[in-house]
Short mmCIF file of C-alpha atoms and ligand atoms in Angstrom, two decimals:
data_model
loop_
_atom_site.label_atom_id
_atom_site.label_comp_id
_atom_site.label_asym_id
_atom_site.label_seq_id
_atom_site.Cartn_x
_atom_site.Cartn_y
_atom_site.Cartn_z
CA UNK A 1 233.99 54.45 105.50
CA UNK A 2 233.70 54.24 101.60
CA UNK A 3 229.96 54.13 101.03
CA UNK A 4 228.11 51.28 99.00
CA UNK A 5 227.96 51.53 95.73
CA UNK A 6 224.20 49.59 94.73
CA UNK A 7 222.68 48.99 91.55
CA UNK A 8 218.86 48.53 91.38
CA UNK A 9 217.29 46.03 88.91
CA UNK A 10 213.79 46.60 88.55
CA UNK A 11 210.85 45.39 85.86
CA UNK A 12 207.46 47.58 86.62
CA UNK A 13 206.92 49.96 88.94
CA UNK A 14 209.79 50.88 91.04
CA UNK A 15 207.68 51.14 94.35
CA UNK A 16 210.51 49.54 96.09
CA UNK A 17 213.24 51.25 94.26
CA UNK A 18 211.04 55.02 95.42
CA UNK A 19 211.52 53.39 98.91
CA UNK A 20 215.10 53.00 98.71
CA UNK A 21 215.36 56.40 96.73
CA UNK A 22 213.24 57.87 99.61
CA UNK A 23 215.24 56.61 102.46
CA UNK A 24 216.56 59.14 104.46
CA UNK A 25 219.93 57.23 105.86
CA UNK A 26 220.34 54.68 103.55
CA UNK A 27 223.95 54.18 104.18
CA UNK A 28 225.02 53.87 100.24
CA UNK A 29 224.29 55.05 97.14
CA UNK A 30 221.83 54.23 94.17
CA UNK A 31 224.07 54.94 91.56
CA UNK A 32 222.30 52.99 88.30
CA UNK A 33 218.86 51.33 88.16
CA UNK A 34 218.75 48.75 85.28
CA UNK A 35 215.58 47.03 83.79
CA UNK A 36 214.41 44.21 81.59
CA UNK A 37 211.75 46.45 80.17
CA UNK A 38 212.45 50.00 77.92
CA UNK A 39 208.84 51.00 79.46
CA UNK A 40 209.41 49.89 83.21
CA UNK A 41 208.03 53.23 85.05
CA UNK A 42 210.96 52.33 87.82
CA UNK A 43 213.49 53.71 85.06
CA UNK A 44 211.44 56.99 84.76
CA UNK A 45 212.08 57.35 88.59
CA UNK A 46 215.68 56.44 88.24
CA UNK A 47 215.84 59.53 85.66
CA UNK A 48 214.00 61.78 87.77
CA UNK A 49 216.82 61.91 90.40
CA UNK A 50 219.27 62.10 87.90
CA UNK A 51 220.27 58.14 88.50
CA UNK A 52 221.75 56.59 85.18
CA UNK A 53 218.81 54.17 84.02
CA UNK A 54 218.87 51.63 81.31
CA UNK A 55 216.79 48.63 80.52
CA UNK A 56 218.61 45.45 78.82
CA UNK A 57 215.99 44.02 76.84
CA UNK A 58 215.91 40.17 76.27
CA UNK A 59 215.74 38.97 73.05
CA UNK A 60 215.95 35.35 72.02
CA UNK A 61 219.00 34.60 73.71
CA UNK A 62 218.91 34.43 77.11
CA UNK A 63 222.79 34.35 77.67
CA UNK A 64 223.56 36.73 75.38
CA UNK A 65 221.29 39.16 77.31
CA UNK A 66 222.19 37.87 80.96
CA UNK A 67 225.84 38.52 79.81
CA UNK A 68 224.85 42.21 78.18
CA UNK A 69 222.84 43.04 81.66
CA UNK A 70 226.33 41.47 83.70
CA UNK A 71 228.76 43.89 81.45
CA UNK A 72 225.95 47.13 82.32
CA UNK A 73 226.12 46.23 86.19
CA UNK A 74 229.95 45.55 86.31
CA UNK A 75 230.63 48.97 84.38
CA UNK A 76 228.88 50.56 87.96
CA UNK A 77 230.98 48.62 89.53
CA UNK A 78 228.68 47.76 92.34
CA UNK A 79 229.40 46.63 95.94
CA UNK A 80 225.60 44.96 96.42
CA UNK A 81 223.12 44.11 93.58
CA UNK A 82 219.31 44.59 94.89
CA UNK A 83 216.49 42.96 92.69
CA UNK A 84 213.25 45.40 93.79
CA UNK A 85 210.62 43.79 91.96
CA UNK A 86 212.93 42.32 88.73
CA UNK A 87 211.17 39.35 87.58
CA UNK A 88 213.67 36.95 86.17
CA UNK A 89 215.52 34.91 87.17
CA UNK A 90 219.52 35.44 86.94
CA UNK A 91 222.39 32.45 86.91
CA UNK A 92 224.44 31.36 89.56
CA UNK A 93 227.59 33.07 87.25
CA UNK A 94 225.44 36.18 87.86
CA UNK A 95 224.50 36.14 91.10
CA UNK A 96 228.03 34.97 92.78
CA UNK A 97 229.61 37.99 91.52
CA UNK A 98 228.28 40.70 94.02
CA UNK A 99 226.17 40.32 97.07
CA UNK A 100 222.73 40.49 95.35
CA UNK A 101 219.18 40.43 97.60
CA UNK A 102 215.87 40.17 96.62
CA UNK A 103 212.67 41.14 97.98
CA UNK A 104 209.35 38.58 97.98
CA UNK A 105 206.19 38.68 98.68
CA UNK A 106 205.82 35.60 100.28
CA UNK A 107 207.46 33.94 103.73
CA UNK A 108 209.52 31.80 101.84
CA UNK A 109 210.18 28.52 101.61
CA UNK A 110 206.40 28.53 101.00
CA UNK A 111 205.37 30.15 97.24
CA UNK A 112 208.29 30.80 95.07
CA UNK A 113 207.93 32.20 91.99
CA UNK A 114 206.30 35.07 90.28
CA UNK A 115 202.73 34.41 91.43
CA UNK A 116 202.85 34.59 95.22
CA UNK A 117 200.43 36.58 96.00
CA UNK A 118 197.84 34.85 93.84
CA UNK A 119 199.18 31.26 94.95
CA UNK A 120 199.31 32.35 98.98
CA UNK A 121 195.45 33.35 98.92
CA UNK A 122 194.28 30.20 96.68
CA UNK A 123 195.83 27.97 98.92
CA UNK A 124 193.82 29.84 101.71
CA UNK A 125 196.86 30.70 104.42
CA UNK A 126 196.06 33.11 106.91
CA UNK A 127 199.15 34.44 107.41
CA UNK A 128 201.55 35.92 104.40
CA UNK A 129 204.10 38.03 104.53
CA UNK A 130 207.41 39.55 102.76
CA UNK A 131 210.63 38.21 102.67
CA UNK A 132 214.21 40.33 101.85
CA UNK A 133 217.26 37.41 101.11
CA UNK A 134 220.20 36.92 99.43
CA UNK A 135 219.97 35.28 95.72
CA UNK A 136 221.36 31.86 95.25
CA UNK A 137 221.57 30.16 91.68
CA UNK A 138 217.80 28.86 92.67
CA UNK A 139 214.60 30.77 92.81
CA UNK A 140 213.50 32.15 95.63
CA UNK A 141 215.97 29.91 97.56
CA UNK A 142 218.56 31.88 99.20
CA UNK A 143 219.12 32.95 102.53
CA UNK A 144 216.98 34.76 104.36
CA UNK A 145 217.51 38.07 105.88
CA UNK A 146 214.32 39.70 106.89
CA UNK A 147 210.74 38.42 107.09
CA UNK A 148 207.51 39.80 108.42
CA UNK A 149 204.36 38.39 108.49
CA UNK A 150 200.97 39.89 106.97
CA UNK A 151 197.81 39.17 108.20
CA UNK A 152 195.20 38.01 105.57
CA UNK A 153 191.74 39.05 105.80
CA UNK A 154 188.33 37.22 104.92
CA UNK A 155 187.87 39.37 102.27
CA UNK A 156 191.11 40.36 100.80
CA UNK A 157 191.76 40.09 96.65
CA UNK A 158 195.50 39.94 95.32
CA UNK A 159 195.15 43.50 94.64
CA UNK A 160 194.55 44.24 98.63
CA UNK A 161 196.23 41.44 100.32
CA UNK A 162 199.62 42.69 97.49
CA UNK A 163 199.15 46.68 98.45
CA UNK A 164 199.65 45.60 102.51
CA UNK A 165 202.51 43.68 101.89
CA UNK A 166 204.15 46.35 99.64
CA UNK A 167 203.77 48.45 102.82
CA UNK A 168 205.93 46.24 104.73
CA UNK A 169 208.53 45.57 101.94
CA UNK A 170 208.61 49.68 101.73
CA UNK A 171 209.97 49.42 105.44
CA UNK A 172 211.91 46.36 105.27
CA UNK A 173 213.64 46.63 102.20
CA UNK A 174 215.50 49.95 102.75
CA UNK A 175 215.86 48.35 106.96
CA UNK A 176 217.94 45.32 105.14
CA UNK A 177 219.93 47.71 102.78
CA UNK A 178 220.92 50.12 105.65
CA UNK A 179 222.22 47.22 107.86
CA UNK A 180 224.23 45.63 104.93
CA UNK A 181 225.89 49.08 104.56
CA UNK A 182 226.75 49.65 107.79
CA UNK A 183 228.36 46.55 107.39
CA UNK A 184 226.00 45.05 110.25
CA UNK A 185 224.84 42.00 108.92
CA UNK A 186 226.58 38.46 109.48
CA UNK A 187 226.31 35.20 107.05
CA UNK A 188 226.66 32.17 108.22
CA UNK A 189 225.71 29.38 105.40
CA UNK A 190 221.66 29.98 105.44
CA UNK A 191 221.92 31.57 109.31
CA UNK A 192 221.82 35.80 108.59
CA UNK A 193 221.85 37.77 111.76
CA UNK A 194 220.89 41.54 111.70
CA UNK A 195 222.90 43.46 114.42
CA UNK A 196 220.50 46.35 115.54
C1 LIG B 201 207.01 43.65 94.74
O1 LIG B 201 205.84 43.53 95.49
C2 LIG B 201 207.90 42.43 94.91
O2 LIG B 201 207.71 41.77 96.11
C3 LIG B 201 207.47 41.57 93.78
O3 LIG B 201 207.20 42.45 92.73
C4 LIG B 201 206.71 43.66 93.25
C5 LIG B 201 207.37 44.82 92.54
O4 LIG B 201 206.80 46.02 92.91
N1 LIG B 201 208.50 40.64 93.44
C6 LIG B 201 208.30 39.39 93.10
O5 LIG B 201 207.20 38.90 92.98
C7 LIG B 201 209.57 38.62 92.85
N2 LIG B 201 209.29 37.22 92.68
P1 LIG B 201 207.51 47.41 92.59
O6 LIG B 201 207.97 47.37 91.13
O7 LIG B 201 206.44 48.42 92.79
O8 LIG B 201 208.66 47.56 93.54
#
């Protein structure tokens, strides 16, 4: 079987992209990691395993640059687009072009957006959690693949409460990839079933 061709998109640190670098049987390959920011540390860990790595700044024209970052991911000629921690938000043109997923640190439907973490523990829930799922044209809204729930603690900050869901989205993330590769995952409208 041909093996998956994936392109990363990444803005900061690259934790989750390490996890799906680190994965022992992922199934596919990483074979580009593109970023919206020339200083995004998850480029430097593209680079270190010899992974092409190139960050598509935005300027003052949004389509101009979603169209620029479209032309870099086409020329790798992906089978599955993975967002690991890429913090905008991409067009429906975009995102119906390849199978794209994203991972969140939230159990959506509940906090969208780029300050889950924050928003989960100042509305006081006691239970958060991560979610993997494919990108629609809306934030945040597609369908889900993966959850898992994290505990929250009396005591926890963003920092602490954000460092034990990482954890999980370490684990889930490259789980989600590796079934999608082996070609193991069914879509039906919003329903997603994982076979294991
Ligand atoms: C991850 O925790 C991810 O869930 C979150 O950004 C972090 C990136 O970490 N994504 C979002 O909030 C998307 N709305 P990383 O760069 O270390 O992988």
């Amino acid at each position: 079987m041909h093996r998956k061709r994936l392109v990363v998109l990444a803005s900061g640190s690259g934790t989750n992209l390490q996890a799906l670098l680190d994965a022992p049987d992922l199934g596919g390959d990483i074979v580009a990691v593109l970023s919206d920011r020339i200083g995004a540390r998850a480029l430097d860990r593209a680079r270190g395993r010899g992974i092409a790595a190139e960050a598509v700044e935005l300027g003052t024209d949004r389509t101009a640059w979603e169209s620029a970052l479209c032309g870099r991911v086409t020329a790798h000629a992906p089978d599955m687009v993975i967002l690991a921690g890429f913090m905008r938000v991409l067009s429906g043109d975009f995102v119906q072009r390849w199978p794209v997923l994203n991972v969140h640190p939230s159990l959506l439907p509940a906090f969208p957006g780029a300050h889950a973490v924050d928003e989960a523990l100042d509305w006081g829930v006691k239970v958060a959690g991560v979610t993997v799922h494919y990108v629609d044209e809306l934030v945040d809204h597609g369908p889900i693949i993966a959850q898992e729930a994290v505990t929250v603690r009396d005591d926890d900050t963003s920092a602490t409460l954000h460092a034990r869901m990482q954890q999980v989205e370490h684990r889930l993330l490259p789980q989600v990839v590796r079934a999608l590769c082996e070609g193991r995952v069914q879509r039906n409208g919003r329903h997603v079933r994982i076979q294991q």
